[in-house]
mmCIF file of C-alpha atoms in Angstrom:
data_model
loop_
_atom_site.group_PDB
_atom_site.id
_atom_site.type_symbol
_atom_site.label_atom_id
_atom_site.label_comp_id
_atom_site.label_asym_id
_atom_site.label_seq_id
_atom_site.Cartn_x
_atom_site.Cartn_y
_atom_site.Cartn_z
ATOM 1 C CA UNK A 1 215.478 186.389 8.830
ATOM 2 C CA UNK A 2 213.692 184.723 6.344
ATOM 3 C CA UNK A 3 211.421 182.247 8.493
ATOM 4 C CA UNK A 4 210.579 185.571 10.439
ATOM 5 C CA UNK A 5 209.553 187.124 6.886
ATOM 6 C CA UNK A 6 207.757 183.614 6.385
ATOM 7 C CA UNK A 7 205.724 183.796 9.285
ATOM 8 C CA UNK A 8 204.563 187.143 9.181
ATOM 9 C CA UNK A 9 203.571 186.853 5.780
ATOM 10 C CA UNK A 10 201.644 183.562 6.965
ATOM 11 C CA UNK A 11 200.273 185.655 10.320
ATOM 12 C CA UNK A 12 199.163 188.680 7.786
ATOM 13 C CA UNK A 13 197.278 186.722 5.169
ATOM 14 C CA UNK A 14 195.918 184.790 8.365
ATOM 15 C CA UNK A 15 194.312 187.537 10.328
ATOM 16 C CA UNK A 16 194.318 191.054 8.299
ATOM 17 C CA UNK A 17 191.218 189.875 6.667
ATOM 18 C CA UNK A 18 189.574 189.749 9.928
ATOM 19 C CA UNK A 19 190.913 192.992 11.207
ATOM 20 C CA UNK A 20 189.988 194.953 8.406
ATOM 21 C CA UNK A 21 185.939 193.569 7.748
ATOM 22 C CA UNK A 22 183.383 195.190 8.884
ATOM 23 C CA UNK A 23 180.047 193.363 9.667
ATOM 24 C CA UNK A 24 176.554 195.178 11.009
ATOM 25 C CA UNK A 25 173.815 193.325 12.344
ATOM 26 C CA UNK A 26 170.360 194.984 12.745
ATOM 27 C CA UNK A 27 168.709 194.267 16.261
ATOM 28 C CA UNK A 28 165.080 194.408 18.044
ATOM 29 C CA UNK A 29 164.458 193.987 21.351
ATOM 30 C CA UNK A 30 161.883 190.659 22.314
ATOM 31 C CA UNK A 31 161.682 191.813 25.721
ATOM 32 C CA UNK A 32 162.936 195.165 27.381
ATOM 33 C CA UNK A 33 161.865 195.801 31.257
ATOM 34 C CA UNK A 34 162.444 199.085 33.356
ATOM 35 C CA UNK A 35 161.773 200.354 36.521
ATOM 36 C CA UNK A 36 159.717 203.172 36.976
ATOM 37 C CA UNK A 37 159.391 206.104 38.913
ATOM 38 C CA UNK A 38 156.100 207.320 39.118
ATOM 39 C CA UNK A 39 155.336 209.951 42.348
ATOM 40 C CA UNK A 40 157.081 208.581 45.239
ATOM 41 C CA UNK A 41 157.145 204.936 44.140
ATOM 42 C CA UNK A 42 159.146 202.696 42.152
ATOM 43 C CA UNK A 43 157.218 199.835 39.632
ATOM 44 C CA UNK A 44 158.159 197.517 37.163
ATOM 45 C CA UNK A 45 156.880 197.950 33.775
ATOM 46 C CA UNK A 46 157.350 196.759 30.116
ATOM 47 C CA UNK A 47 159.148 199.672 28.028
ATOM 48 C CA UNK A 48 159.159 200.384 24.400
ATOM 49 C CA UNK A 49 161.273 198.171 22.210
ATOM 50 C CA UNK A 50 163.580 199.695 20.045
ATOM 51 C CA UNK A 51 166.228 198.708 16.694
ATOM 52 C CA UNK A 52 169.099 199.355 16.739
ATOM 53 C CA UNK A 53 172.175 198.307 14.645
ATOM 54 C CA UNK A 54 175.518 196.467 15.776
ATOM 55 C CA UNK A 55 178.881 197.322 13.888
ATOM 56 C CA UNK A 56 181.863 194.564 14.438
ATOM 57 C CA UNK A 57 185.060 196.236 12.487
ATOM 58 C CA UNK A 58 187.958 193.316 13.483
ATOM 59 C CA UNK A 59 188.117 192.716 17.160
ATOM 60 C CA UNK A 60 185.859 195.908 18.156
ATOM 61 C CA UNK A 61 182.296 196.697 18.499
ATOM 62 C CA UNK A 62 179.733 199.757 18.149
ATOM 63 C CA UNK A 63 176.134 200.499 18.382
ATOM 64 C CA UNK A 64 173.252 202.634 17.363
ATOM 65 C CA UNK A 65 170.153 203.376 17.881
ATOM 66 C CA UNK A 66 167.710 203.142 14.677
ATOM 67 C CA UNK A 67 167.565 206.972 13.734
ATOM 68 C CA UNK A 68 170.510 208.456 15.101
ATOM 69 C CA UNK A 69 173.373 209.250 12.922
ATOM 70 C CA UNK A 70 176.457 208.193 14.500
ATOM 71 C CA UNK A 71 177.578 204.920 16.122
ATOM 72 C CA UNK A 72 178.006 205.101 20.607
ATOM 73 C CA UNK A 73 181.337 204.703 21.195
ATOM 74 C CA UNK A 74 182.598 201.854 23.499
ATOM 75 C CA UNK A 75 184.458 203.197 26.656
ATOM 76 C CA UNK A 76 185.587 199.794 28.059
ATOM 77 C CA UNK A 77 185.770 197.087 25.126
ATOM 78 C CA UNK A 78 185.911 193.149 26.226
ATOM 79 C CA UNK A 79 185.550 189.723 23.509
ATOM 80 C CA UNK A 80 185.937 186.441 24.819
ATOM 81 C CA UNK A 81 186.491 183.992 21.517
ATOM 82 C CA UNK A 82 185.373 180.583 23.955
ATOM 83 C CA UNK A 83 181.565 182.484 24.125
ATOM 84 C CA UNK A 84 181.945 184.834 20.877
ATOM 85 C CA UNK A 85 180.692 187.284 23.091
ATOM 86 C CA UNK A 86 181.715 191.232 22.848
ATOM 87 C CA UNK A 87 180.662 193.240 25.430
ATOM 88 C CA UNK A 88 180.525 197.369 25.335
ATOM 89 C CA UNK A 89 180.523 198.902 29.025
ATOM 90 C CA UNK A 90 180.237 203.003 29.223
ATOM 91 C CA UNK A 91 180.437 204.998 31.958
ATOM 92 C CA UNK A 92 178.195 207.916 33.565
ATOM 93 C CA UNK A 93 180.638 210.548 31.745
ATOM 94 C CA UNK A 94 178.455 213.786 31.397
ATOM 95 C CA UNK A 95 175.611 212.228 32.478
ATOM 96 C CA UNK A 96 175.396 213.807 36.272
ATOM 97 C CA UNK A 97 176.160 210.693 37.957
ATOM 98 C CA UNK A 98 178.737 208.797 39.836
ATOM 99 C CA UNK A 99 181.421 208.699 37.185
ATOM 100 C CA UNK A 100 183.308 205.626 37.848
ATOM 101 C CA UNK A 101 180.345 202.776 37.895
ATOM 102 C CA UNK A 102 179.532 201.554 34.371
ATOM 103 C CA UNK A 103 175.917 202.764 33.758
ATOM 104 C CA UNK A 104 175.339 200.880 30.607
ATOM 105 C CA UNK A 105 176.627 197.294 29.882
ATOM 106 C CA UNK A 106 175.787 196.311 25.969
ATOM 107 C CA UNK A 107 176.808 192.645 25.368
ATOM 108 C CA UNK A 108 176.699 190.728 21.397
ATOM 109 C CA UNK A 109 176.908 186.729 20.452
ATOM 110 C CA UNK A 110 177.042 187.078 16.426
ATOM 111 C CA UNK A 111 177.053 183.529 16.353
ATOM 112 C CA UNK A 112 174.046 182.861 18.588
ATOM 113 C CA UNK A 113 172.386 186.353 16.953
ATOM 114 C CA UNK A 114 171.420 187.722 19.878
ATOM 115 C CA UNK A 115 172.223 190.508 22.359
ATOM 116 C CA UNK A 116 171.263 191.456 25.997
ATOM 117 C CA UNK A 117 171.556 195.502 26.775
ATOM 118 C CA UNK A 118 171.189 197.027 30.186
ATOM 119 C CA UNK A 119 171.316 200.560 32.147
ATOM 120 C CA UNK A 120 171.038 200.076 36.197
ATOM 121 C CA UNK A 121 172.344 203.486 37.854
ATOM 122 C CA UNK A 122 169.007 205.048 37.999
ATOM 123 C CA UNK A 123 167.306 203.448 40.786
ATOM 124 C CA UNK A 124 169.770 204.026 42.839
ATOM 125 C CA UNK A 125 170.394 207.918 42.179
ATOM 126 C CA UNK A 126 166.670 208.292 42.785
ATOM 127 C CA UNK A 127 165.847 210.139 39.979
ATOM 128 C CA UNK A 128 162.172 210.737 37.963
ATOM 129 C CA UNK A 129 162.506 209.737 34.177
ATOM 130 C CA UNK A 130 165.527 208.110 34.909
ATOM 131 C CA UNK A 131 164.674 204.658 33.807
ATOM 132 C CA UNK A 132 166.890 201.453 34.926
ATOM 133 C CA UNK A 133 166.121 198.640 31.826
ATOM 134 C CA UNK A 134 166.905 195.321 30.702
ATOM 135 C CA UNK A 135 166.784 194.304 27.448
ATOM 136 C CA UNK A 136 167.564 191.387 24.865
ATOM 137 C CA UNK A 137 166.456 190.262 22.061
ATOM 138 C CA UNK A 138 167.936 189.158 18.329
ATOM 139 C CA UNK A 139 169.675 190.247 15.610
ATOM 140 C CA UNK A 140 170.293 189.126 11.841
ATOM 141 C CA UNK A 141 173.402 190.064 9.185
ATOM 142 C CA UNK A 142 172.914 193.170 7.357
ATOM 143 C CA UNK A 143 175.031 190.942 4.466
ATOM 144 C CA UNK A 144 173.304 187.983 4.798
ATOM 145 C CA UNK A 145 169.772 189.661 4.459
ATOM 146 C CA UNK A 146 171.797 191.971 1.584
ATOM 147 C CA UNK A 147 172.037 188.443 -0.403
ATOM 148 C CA UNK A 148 168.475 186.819 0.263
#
């Protein structure tokens, strides 16, 4: 009983740090590419770039959008520690599409600093002003910048 009480004190003072942190990250797109419908036809065509924050709180991850007031919401949640990658997938949930496709895929390196974002459903429902992107671009430590 005591080795058991050993190790989870060792397991505790280990990992709860890392649980309970919080770290944001401020991001701006380099590049950010959509498809277009304009009329009857379909185009490529730069979009604006936007900011937008990143929130890691222990093994989870949120976003935002510079200006709004509350963080997304993750729907399906994946990190793989080889890449440091965390990757945010949502689905078309009150959106009027097919419900079970992801239609936005949101994927974070915060030891590379950089992130790649992308919604693709639009193209294929065929509708105007519904916008298919890719985007990427990098991203610095709120804390770290918070120190310089």
């Amino acid at each position: 009983m005591k080795n058991l009480r050993f190790l989870l004190l060792i397991v505790t003072t280990l990992y709860l740090p890392t649980i309970l942190s919080a770290e944001e990250y401020s991001c701006i797109d380099e590049l950010r590419i959509g498809i277009v419908k304009d009329d009857d036809s379909w185009a490529s065509k730069k979009i604006e770039e936007v900011k937008f924050k990143v929130k890691l709180e222990g093994i989870s991850m949120d976003f935002k959008l510079l200006g709004e007031k509350v963080f997304s919401g993750c729907n399906d949640f994946k990190y793989d520690k080889y890449t440091d990658i965390y990757q945010c997938s949502n689905f078309a949930l009150g959106w009027g599409e097919a419900q079970n496709i992801y239609y936005e895929i949101f994927s974070f390196s915060p030891s590379k600093l950089r992130f790649l974002w992308s919604y693709l459903p639009g193209y294929i429902v065929d509708k105007k002003g519904n916008t298919p992107m890719v985007g990427g671009g990098t991203c610095y430590s709120l804390e770290d910048y918070a120190q310089l």
